[in-house]
Amino acid sequence: MQKVTKIAVSLLFAGAISLSPSFALHAQTAGQDMSAAGTDTKNAADNTGHAVSHTTKKTYHKTKRGTKKAYHKTAAKTDEGADKTKNGTEKAYDATKHGTVKVADKTKDATVKASKATAHATENLGDKVAGKPAIH
C-alpha cells in the first residue's frame, strides 16, 4: 500500500506541478490581454482623433475654396449686372431724350399752327368788326 500511496502522491504532485504553470500562464495571459485591450483602445482612439482632425481640416479647406469661388463668381456677376444696368439706363435715357425731342417738335409745330390760326381768326374778327369781308 505504501507503494500505491507513493505513486498516488507522485502522480498528484506531478499533476499539481503541471497545473501550476498553466494557472500562472493563464493568469499572466489575462493580464496581458487586459493590457493589450487597453493599448488597442488607446490606439483606436488615437486613430479616430487623427481621422477626425484630418477630415475637419480637409472640410475646412474645401469650404474655404468653395467660398472664394462663390465670391469671385458673385463679383463677376455683379459687375456683369452693373454693366447691363448701365447699358439699359443709357438706352432708356436715349429713348426718353428722343421721345421728348419728338414731342417738343410736335408741340412746337402745333403751337405755331394754333398761333397762326388764332392770329388769322383774330384778324378776321377785327375785319368783321370793322365791316371788311372775311379772308379765308
PDB file of C-alpha atoms in Angstrom:
ATOM      1  CA  MET A   1       0.000   0.000   0.000  1.00  0.00           C
ATOM      2  CA  GLN A   2       2.792   2.227   0.677  1.00  0.00           C
ATOM      3  CA  LYS A   3       3.934   1.817  -2.846  1.00  0.00           C
ATOM      4  CA  VAL A   4       0.483   2.743  -4.145  1.00  0.00           C
ATOM      5  CA  THR A   5       0.422   5.751  -1.897  1.00  0.00           C
ATOM      6  CA  LYS A   6       3.827   6.862  -3.082  1.00  0.00           C
ATOM      7  CA  ILE A   7       2.700   6.535  -6.702  1.00  0.00           C
ATOM      8  CA  ALA A   8      -0.519   8.390  -5.986  1.00  0.00           C
ATOM      9  CA  VAL A   9       1.326  11.153  -4.189  1.00  0.00           C
ATOM     10  CA  SER A  10       3.857  11.300  -7.005  1.00  0.00           C
ATOM     11  CA  LEU A  11       1.094  11.489  -9.575  1.00  0.00           C
ATOM     12  CA  LEU A  12      -0.764  14.073  -7.563  1.00  0.00           C
ATOM     13  CA  PHE A  13       2.386  16.147  -7.098  1.00  0.00           C
ATOM     14  CA  ALA A  14       3.256  15.862 -10.781  1.00  0.00           C
ATOM     15  CA  GLY A  15      -0.272  16.939 -11.698  1.00  0.00           C
ATOM     16  CA  ALA A  16      -0.076  19.909  -9.350  1.00  0.00           C
ATOM     17  CA  ILE A  17       3.204  20.970 -10.855  1.00  0.00           C
ATOM     18  CA  SER A  18       1.925  20.558 -14.361  1.00  0.00           C
ATOM     19  CA  LEU A  19      -1.214  22.518 -13.463  1.00  0.00           C
ATOM     20  CA  SER A  20       0.619  25.339 -11.660  1.00  0.00           C
ATOM     21  CA  PRO A  21       2.373  26.747 -14.707  1.00  0.00           C
ATOM     22  CA  SER A  22      -0.906  26.515 -16.566  1.00  0.00           C
ATOM     23  CA  PHE A  23      -2.619  28.578 -13.878  1.00  0.00           C
ATOM     24  CA  ALA A  24       0.274  31.000 -13.798  1.00  0.00           C
ATOM     25  CA  LEU A  25       0.326  31.258 -17.572  1.00  0.00           C
ATOM     26  CA  HIS A  26      -3.389  31.722 -17.700  1.00  0.00           C
ATOM     27  CA  ALA A  27      -3.341  34.469 -15.060  1.00  0.00           C
ATOM     28  CA  GLN A  28      -0.460  36.170 -16.836  1.00  0.00           C
ATOM     29  CA  THR A  29      -2.292  35.918 -20.157  1.00  0.00           C
ATOM     30  CA  ALA A  30      -5.407  37.551 -18.719  1.00  0.00           C
ATOM     31  CA  GLY A  31      -3.315  40.489 -17.502  1.00  0.00           C
ATOM     32  CA  GLN A  32      -1.592  40.697 -20.828  1.00  0.00           C
ATOM     33  CA  ASP A  33      -4.970  40.537 -22.580  1.00  0.00           C
ATOM     34  CA  MET A  34      -6.247  43.432 -20.474  1.00  0.00           C
ATOM     35  CA  SER A  35      -3.105  45.426 -21.189  1.00  0.00           C
ATOM     36  CA  ALA A  36      -3.372  44.647 -24.901  1.00  0.00           C
ATOM     37  CA  ALA A  37      -7.049  45.635 -24.880  1.00  0.00           C
ATOM     38  CA  GLY A  38      -6.149  48.941 -23.227  1.00  0.00           C
ATOM     39  CA  THR A  39      -3.407  49.544 -25.780  1.00  0.00           C
ATOM     40  CA  ASP A  40      -5.773  48.642 -28.627  1.00  0.00           C
ATOM     41  CA  THR A  41      -8.386  51.032 -27.249  1.00  0.00           C
ATOM     42  CA  LYS A  42      -5.807  53.806 -26.896  1.00  0.00           C
ATOM     43  CA  ASN A  43      -4.557  53.215 -30.454  1.00  0.00           C
ATOM     44  CA  ALA A  44      -8.119  53.192 -31.814  1.00  0.00           C
ATOM     45  CA  ALA A  45      -8.866  56.462 -30.010  1.00  0.00           C
ATOM     46  CA  ASP A  46      -5.664  57.999 -31.419  1.00  0.00           C
ATOM     47  CA  ASN A  47      -6.532  56.817 -34.918  1.00  0.00           C
ATOM     48  CA  THR A  48     -10.069  58.190 -34.588  1.00  0.00           C
ATOM     49  CA  GLY A  49      -8.698  61.524 -33.356  1.00  0.00           C
ATOM     50  CA  HIS A  50      -6.306  61.732 -36.297  1.00  0.00           C
ATOM     51  CA  ALA A  51      -9.070  60.824 -38.746  1.00  0.00           C
ATOM     52  CA  VAL A  52     -11.409  63.448 -37.301  1.00  0.00           C
ATOM     53  CA  SER A  53      -8.641  66.065 -37.368  1.00  0.00           C
ATOM     54  CA  HIS A  54      -7.721  65.208 -40.955  1.00  0.00           C
ATOM     55  CA  THR A  55     -11.349  65.251 -42.115  1.00  0.00           C
ATOM     56  CA  THR A  56     -12.033  68.540 -40.319  1.00  0.00           C
ATOM     57  CA  LYS A  57      -9.008  70.189 -41.945  1.00  0.00           C
ATOM     58  CA  LYS A  58      -9.959  68.797 -45.338  1.00  0.00           C
ATOM     59  CA  THR A  59     -13.536  70.066 -44.955  1.00  0.00           C
ATOM     60  CA  TYR A  60     -12.255  73.481 -43.817  1.00  0.00           C
ATOM     61  CA  HIS A  61     -10.034  73.843 -46.881  1.00  0.00           C
ATOM     62  CA  LYS A  62     -12.776  72.716 -49.278  1.00  0.00           C
ATOM     63  CA  THR A  63     -15.219  75.145 -47.679  1.00  0.00           C
ATOM     64  CA  LYS A  64     -12.647  77.933 -47.895  1.00  0.00           C
ATOM     65  CA  ARG A  65     -12.011  77.162 -51.589  1.00  0.00           C
ATOM     66  CA  GLY A  66     -15.749  76.988 -52.304  1.00  0.00           C
ATOM     67  CA  THR A  67     -16.359  80.288 -50.537  1.00  0.00           C
ATOM     68  CA  LYS A  68     -13.627  82.016 -52.559  1.00  0.00           C
ATOM     69  CA  LYS A  69     -15.004  80.552 -55.768  1.00  0.00           C
ATOM     70  CA  ALA A  70     -18.523  81.737 -54.899  1.00  0.00           C
ATOM     71  CA  TYR A  71     -17.158  85.199 -54.002  1.00  0.00           C
ATOM     72  CA  HIS A  72     -15.403  85.541 -57.351  1.00  0.00           C
ATOM     73  CA  LYS A  73     -18.440  84.333 -59.290  1.00  0.00           C
ATOM     74  CA  THR A  74     -20.664  86.746 -57.369  1.00  0.00           C
ATOM     75  CA  ALA A  75     -18.272  89.626 -58.014  1.00  0.00           C
ATOM     76  CA  ALA A  76     -18.133  88.802 -61.720  1.00  0.00           C
ATOM     77  CA  LYS A  77     -21.924  88.520 -61.996  1.00  0.00           C
ATOM     78  CA  THR A  78     -22.327  91.774 -60.042  1.00  0.00           C
ATOM     79  CA  ASP A  79     -20.035  93.561 -62.493  1.00  0.00           C
ATOM     80  CA  GLU A  80     -21.928  91.989 -65.382  1.00  0.00           C
ATOM     81  CA  GLY A  81     -25.238  93.097 -63.867  1.00  0.00           C
ATOM     82  CA  ALA A  82     -23.899  96.628 -63.329  1.00  0.00           C
ATOM     83  CA  ASP A  83     -22.796  96.794 -66.965  1.00  0.00           C
ATOM     84  CA  LYS A  84     -26.184  95.592 -68.184  1.00  0.00           C
ATOM     85  CA  THR A  85     -27.946  98.093 -65.921  1.00  0.00           C
ATOM     86  CA  LYS A  86     -25.717 100.882 -67.227  1.00  0.00           C
ATOM     87  CA  ASN A  87     -26.444  99.897 -70.845  1.00  0.00           C
ATOM     88  CA  GLY A  88     -30.165  99.643 -70.136  1.00  0.00           C
ATOM     89  CA  THR A  89     -30.161 103.033 -68.424  1.00  0.00           C
ATOM     90  CA  GLU A  90     -28.328 104.617 -71.349  1.00  0.00           C
ATOM     91  CA  LYS A  91     -30.810 103.094 -73.809  1.00  0.00           C
ATOM     92  CA  ALA A  92     -33.728 104.317 -71.714  1.00  0.00           C
ATOM     93  CA  TYR A  93     -32.152 107.781 -71.478  1.00  0.00           C
ATOM     94  CA  ASP A  94     -31.634 107.928 -75.233  1.00  0.00           C
ATOM     95  CA  ALA A  95     -35.192 106.732 -75.910  1.00  0.00           C
ATOM     96  CA  THR A  96     -36.604 109.265 -73.429  1.00  0.00           C
ATOM     97  CA  LYS A  97     -34.499 112.062 -74.907  1.00  0.00           C
ATOM     98  CA  HIS A  98     -35.573 111.149 -78.435  1.00  0.00           C
ATOM     99  CA  GLY A  99     -39.232 110.939 -77.366  1.00  0.00           C
ATOM    100  CA  THR A 100     -39.004 114.274 -75.564  1.00  0.00           C
ATOM    101  CA  VAL A 101     -37.453 115.985 -78.610  1.00  0.00           C
ATOM    102  CA  LYS A 102     -40.098 114.437 -80.856  1.00  0.00           C
ATOM    103  CA  VAL A 103     -42.923 115.588 -78.560  1.00  0.00           C
ATOM    104  CA  ALA A 104     -41.357 119.053 -78.265  1.00  0.00           C
ATOM    105  CA  ASP A 105     -41.188 119.332 -82.055  1.00  0.00           C
ATOM    106  CA  LYS A 106     -44.823 118.252 -82.397  1.00  0.00           C
ATOM    107  CA  THR A 107     -45.839 120.643 -79.640  1.00  0.00           C
ATOM    108  CA  LYS A 108     -43.887 123.430 -81.293  1.00  0.00           C
ATOM    109  CA  ASP A 109     -45.478 122.697 -84.670  1.00  0.00           C
ATOM    110  CA  ALA A 110     -48.945 122.536 -83.117  1.00  0.00           C
ATOM    111  CA  THR A 111     -48.315 125.737 -81.164  1.00  0.00           C
ATOM    112  CA  VAL A 112     -47.122 127.561 -84.286  1.00  0.00           C
ATOM    113  CA  LYS A 113     -50.133 126.254 -86.213  1.00  0.00           C
ATOM    114  CA  ALA A 114     -52.527 127.232 -83.410  1.00  0.00           C
ATOM    115  CA  SER A 115     -50.857 130.621 -83.084  1.00  0.00           C
ATOM    116  CA  LYS A 116     -51.260 131.272 -86.814  1.00  0.00           C
ATOM    117  CA  ALA A 117     -54.870 130.120 -86.680  1.00  0.00           C
ATOM    118  CA  THR A 118     -55.525 132.363 -83.677  1.00  0.00           C
ATOM    119  CA  ALA A 119     -53.856 135.302 -85.417  1.00  0.00           C
ATOM    120  CA  HIS A 120     -55.855 134.672 -88.587  1.00  0.00           C
ATOM    121  CA  ALA A 121     -59.118 134.323 -86.623  1.00  0.00           C
ATOM    122  CA  THR A 122     -58.336 137.483 -84.678  1.00  0.00           C
ATOM    123  CA  GLU A 123     -57.610 139.314 -87.911  1.00  0.00           C
ATOM    124  CA  ASN A 124     -60.882 138.094 -89.393  1.00  0.00           C
ATOM    125  CA  LEU A 125     -62.746 139.113 -86.270  1.00  0.00           C
ATOM    126  CA  GLY A 126     -61.175 142.561 -86.406  1.00  0.00           C
ATOM    127  CA  ASP A 127     -62.155 142.867 -90.053  1.00  0.00           C
ATOM    128  CA  LYS A 128     -65.641 141.683 -89.261  1.00  0.00           C
ATOM    129  CA  VAL A 129     -65.946 144.295 -86.525  1.00  0.00           C
ATOM    130  CA  ALA A 130     -64.623 146.878 -88.940  1.00  0.00           C
ATOM    131  CA  GLY A 131     -67.001 145.705 -91.641  1.00  0.00           C
ATOM    132  CA  LYS A 132     -64.396 144.248 -94.046  1.00  0.00           C
ATOM    133  CA  PRO A 133     -65.016 140.995 -95.931  1.00  0.00           C
ATOM    134  CA  ALA A 134     -63.580 137.737 -94.310  1.00  0.00           C
ATOM    135  CA  ILE A 135     -60.402 136.237 -95.763  1.00  0.00           C
ATOM    136  CA  HIS A 136     -60.027 132.506 -95.631  1.00  0.00           C
TER     137      HIS A 136
END
